[in-house]
Short mmCIF file of C-alpha atoms and ligand atoms in Angstrom, two decimals:
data_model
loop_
_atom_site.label_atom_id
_atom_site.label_comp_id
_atom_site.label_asym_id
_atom_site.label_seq_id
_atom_site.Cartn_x
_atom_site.Cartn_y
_atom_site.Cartn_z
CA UNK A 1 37.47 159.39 119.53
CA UNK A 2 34.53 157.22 119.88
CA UNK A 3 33.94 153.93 118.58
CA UNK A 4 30.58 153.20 117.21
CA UNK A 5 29.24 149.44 116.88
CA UNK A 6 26.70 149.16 114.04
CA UNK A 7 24.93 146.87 111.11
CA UNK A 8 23.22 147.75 107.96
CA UNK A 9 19.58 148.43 109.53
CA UNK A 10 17.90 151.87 110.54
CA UNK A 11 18.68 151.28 114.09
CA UNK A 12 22.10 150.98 113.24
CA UNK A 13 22.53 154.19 110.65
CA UNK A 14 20.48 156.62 113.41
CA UNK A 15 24.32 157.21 114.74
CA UNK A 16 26.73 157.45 111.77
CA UNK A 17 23.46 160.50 110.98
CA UNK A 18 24.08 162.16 114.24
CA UNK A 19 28.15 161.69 114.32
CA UNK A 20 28.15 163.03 110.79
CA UNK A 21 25.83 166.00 111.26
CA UNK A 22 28.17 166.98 114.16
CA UNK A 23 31.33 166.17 112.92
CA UNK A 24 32.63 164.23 115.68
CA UNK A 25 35.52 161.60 114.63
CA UNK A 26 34.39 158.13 114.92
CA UNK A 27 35.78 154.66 113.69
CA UNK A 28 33.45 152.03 112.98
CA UNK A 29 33.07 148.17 114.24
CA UNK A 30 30.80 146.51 112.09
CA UNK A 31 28.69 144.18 114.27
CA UNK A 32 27.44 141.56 111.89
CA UNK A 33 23.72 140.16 112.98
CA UNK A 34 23.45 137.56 110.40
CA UNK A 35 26.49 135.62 112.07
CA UNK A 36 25.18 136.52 115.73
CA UNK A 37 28.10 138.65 116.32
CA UNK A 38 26.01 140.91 118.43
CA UNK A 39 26.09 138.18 121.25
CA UNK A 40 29.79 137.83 121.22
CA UNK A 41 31.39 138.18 124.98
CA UNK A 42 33.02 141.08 123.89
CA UNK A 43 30.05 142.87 122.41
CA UNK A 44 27.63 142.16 125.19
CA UNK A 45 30.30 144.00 127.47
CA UNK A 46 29.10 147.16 125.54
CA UNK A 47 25.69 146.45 124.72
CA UNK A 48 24.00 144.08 127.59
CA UNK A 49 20.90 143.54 125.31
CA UNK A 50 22.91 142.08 122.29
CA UNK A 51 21.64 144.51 120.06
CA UNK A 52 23.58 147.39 117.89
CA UNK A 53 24.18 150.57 117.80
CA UNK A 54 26.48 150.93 120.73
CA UNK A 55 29.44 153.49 121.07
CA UNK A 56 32.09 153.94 123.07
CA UNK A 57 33.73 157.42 124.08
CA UNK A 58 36.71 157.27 125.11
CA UNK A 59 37.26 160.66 125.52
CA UNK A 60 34.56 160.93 128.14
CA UNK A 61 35.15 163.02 131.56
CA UNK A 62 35.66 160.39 133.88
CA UNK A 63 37.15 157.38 131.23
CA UNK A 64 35.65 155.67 128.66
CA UNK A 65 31.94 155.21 128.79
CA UNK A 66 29.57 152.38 127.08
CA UNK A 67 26.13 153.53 126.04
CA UNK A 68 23.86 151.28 124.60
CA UNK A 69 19.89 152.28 123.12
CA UNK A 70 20.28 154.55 119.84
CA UNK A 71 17.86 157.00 121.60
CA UNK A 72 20.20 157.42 124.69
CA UNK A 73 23.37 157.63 122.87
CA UNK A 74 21.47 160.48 120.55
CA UNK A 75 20.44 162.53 123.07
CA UNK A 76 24.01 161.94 124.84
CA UNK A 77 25.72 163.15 121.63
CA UNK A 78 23.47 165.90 121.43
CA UNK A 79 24.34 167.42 124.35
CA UNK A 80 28.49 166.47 124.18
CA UNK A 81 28.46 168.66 121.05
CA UNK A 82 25.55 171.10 121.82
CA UNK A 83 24.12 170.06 118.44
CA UNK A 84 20.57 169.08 117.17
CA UNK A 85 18.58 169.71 119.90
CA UNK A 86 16.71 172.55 120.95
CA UNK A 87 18.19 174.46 123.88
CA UNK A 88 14.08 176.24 124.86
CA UNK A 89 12.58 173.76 127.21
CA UNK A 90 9.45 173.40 124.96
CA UNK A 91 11.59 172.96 122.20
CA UNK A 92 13.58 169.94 123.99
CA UNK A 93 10.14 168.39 125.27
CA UNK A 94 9.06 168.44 122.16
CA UNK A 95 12.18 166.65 120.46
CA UNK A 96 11.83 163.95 123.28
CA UNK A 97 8.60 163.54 123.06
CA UNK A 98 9.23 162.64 119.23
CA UNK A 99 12.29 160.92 119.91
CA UNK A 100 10.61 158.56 122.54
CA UNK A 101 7.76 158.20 120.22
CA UNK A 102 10.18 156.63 117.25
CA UNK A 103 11.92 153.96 119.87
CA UNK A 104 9.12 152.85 121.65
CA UNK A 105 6.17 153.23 118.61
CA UNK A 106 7.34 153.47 114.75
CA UNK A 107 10.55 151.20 115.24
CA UNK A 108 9.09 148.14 116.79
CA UNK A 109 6.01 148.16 115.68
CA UNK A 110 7.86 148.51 111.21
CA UNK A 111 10.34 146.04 112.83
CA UNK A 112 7.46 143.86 113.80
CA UNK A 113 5.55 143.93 110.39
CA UNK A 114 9.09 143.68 108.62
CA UNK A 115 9.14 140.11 110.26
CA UNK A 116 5.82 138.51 109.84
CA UNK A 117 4.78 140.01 106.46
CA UNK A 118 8.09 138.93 104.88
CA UNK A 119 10.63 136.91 106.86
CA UNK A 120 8.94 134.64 108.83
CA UNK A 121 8.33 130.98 107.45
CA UNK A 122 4.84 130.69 108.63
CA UNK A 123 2.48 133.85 107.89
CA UNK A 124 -0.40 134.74 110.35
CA UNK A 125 -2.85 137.03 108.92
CA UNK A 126 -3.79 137.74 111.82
CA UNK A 127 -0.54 138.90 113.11
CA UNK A 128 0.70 140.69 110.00
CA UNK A 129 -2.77 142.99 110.42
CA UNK A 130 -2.15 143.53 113.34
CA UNK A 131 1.55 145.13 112.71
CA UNK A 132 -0.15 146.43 109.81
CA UNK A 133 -3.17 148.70 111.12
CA UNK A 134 -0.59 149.95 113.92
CA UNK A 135 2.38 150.32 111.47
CA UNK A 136 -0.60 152.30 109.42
CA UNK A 137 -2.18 154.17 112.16
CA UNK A 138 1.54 155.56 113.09
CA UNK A 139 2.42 157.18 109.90
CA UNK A 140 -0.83 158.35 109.63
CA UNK A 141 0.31 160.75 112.99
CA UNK A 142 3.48 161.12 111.44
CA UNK A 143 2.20 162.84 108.96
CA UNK A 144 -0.07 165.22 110.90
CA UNK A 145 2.62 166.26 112.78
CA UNK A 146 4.48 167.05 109.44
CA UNK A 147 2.18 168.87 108.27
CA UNK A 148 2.21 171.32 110.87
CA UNK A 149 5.46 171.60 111.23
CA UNK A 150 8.69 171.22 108.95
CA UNK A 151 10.74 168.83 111.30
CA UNK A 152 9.39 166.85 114.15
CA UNK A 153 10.63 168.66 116.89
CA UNK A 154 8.76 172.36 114.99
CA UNK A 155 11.26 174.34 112.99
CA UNK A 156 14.24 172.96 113.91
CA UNK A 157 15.81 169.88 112.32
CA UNK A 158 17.04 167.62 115.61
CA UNK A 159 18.02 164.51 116.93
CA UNK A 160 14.48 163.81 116.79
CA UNK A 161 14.49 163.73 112.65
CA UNK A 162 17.69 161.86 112.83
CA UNK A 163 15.94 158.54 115.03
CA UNK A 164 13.12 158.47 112.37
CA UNK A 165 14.84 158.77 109.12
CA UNK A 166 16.20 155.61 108.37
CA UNK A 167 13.02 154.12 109.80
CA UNK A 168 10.53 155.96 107.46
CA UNK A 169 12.89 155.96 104.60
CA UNK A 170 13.26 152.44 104.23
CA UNK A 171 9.31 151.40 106.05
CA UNK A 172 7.43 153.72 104.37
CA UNK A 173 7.81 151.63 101.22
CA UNK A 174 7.79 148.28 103.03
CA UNK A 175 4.31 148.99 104.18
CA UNK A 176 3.10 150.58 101.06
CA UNK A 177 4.08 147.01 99.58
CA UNK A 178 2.18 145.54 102.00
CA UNK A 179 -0.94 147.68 102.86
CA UNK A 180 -1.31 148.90 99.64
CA UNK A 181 -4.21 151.61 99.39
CA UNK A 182 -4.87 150.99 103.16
CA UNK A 183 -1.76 153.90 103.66
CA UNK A 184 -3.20 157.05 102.38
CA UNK A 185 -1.03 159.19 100.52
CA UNK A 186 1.86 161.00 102.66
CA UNK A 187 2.63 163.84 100.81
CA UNK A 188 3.81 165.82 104.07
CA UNK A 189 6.04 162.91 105.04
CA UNK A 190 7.65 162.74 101.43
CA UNK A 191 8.54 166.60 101.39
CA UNK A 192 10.31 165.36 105.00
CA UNK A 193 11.85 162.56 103.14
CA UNK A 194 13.13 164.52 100.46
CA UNK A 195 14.80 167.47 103.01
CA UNK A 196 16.15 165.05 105.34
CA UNK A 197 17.32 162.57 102.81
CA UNK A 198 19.45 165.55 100.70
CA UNK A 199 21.20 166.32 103.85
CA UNK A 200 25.12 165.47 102.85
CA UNK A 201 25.46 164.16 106.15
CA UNK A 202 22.21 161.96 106.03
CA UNK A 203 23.68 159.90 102.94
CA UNK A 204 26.99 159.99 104.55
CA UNK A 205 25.57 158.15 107.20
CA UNK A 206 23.50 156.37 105.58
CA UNK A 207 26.39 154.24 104.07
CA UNK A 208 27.55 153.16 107.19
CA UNK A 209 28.94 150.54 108.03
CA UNK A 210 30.57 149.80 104.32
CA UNK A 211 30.36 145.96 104.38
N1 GSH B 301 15.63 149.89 121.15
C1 GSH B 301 16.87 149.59 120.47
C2 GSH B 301 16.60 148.67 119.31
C3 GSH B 301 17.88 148.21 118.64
C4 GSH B 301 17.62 147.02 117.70
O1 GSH B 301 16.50 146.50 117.61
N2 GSH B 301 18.69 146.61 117.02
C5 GSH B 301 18.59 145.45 116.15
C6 GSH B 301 19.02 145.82 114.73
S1 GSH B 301 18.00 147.09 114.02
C7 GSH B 301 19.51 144.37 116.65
O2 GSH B 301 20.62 144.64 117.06
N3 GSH B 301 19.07 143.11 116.62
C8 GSH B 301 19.87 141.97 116.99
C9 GSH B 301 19.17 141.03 117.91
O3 GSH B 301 18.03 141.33 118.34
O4 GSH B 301 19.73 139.98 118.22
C10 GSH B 301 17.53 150.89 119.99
O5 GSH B 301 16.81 151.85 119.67
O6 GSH B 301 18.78 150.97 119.98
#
């Protein structure tokens, strides 16, 4: 059994994807942000950097094991179940290579714009074009890549898929409302939309946590 610790935000539905898709049993403890839960004693014994998803396994060789970072605990689902990722060594670069790219690039930087463009009480043009033009210049590679190849990772839909998802799901529209015509059209990214999204498993997850 593992115990997953999650919220309603794309970081937080990467892992209810991936536990779905491999139909490993899970239980779910919502961490709620908007009441700072995620800096709770107990929660910062899972996740040191107060931030969700985290999970659990308790079945793990050796006693129960804490992972925090959703790309870590992907690619350490990934290989417990021997699921969603590509066993060829070029294959598994290239899922990590896309994987990496999602934590360290598209999340932040959509996180980033989310914030100034429409949560924080004082706007900064400055900083909002900033998140913009890189939020832009992202997606724009995004969808080069998809239109070379059907998932991120080449033919094979991975773990890699699963980390951007929720991002580009949910972003892509957030930045259209934002940038307007300064996004060109994605149509390579909306046929990825469109698979991914129809994936039972994908809206499974996707409605997780139920709050
Ligand atoms: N790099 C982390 C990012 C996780 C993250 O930013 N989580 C946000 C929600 S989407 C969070 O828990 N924020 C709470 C906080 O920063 O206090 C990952 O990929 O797991």
């Amino acid at each position: 059994m593992i115990t997953l610790y999650t919220w309603t935000t794309p970081n937080g539905r990467k892992i209810p994807i991936a536990l779905e898709e491999m139909g490993l049993p899970y239980e779910v403890k919502p961490v709620n942000l908007g009441n700072n839960e995620q800096f709770s004693p107990d929660f910062l014994k899972i996740s040191p950097n107060n931030k969700i998803p985290a999970i659990v396994d308790h079945g793990a060789a050796g006693g129960p094991l804490t992972i925090f970072e959703s790309g870590a605990i992907l690619l350490y689902l990934a290989e417990r179940s021997g699921m969603l990722l590509p066993t060829s060594p070029a294959g598994r670069a290239k899922a990590m290579e896309w994987l990496f790219w999602q934590t360290g690039g598209l999340g932040p930087m959509l996180g980033q714009l989310f914030y100034y463009a429409t949560r924080a009480p004082e706007k900064f043009p400055f900083v909002i074009g900033r998140f913009q033009d890189e939020a832009i210049r992202l997606l724009n590679v995004l969808e080069k890549r998809l239109s070379e190849a059907n998932y991120l990772a080449g033919d094979e839909y991975s773990i890699a898929d699963i980390a951007s998802y929720p991002w580009v799901s949910v972003g892509l529209g957030m930045v259209r409302g934002v940038a307007g015509e300064a996004l060109p059209q994605t149509p390579s990214i909306d046929r990825w939309v469109t698979a991914v999204g129809a994936r039972p498993a994908v809206q499974r997850g996707m409605e997780v946590p139920k709050v």
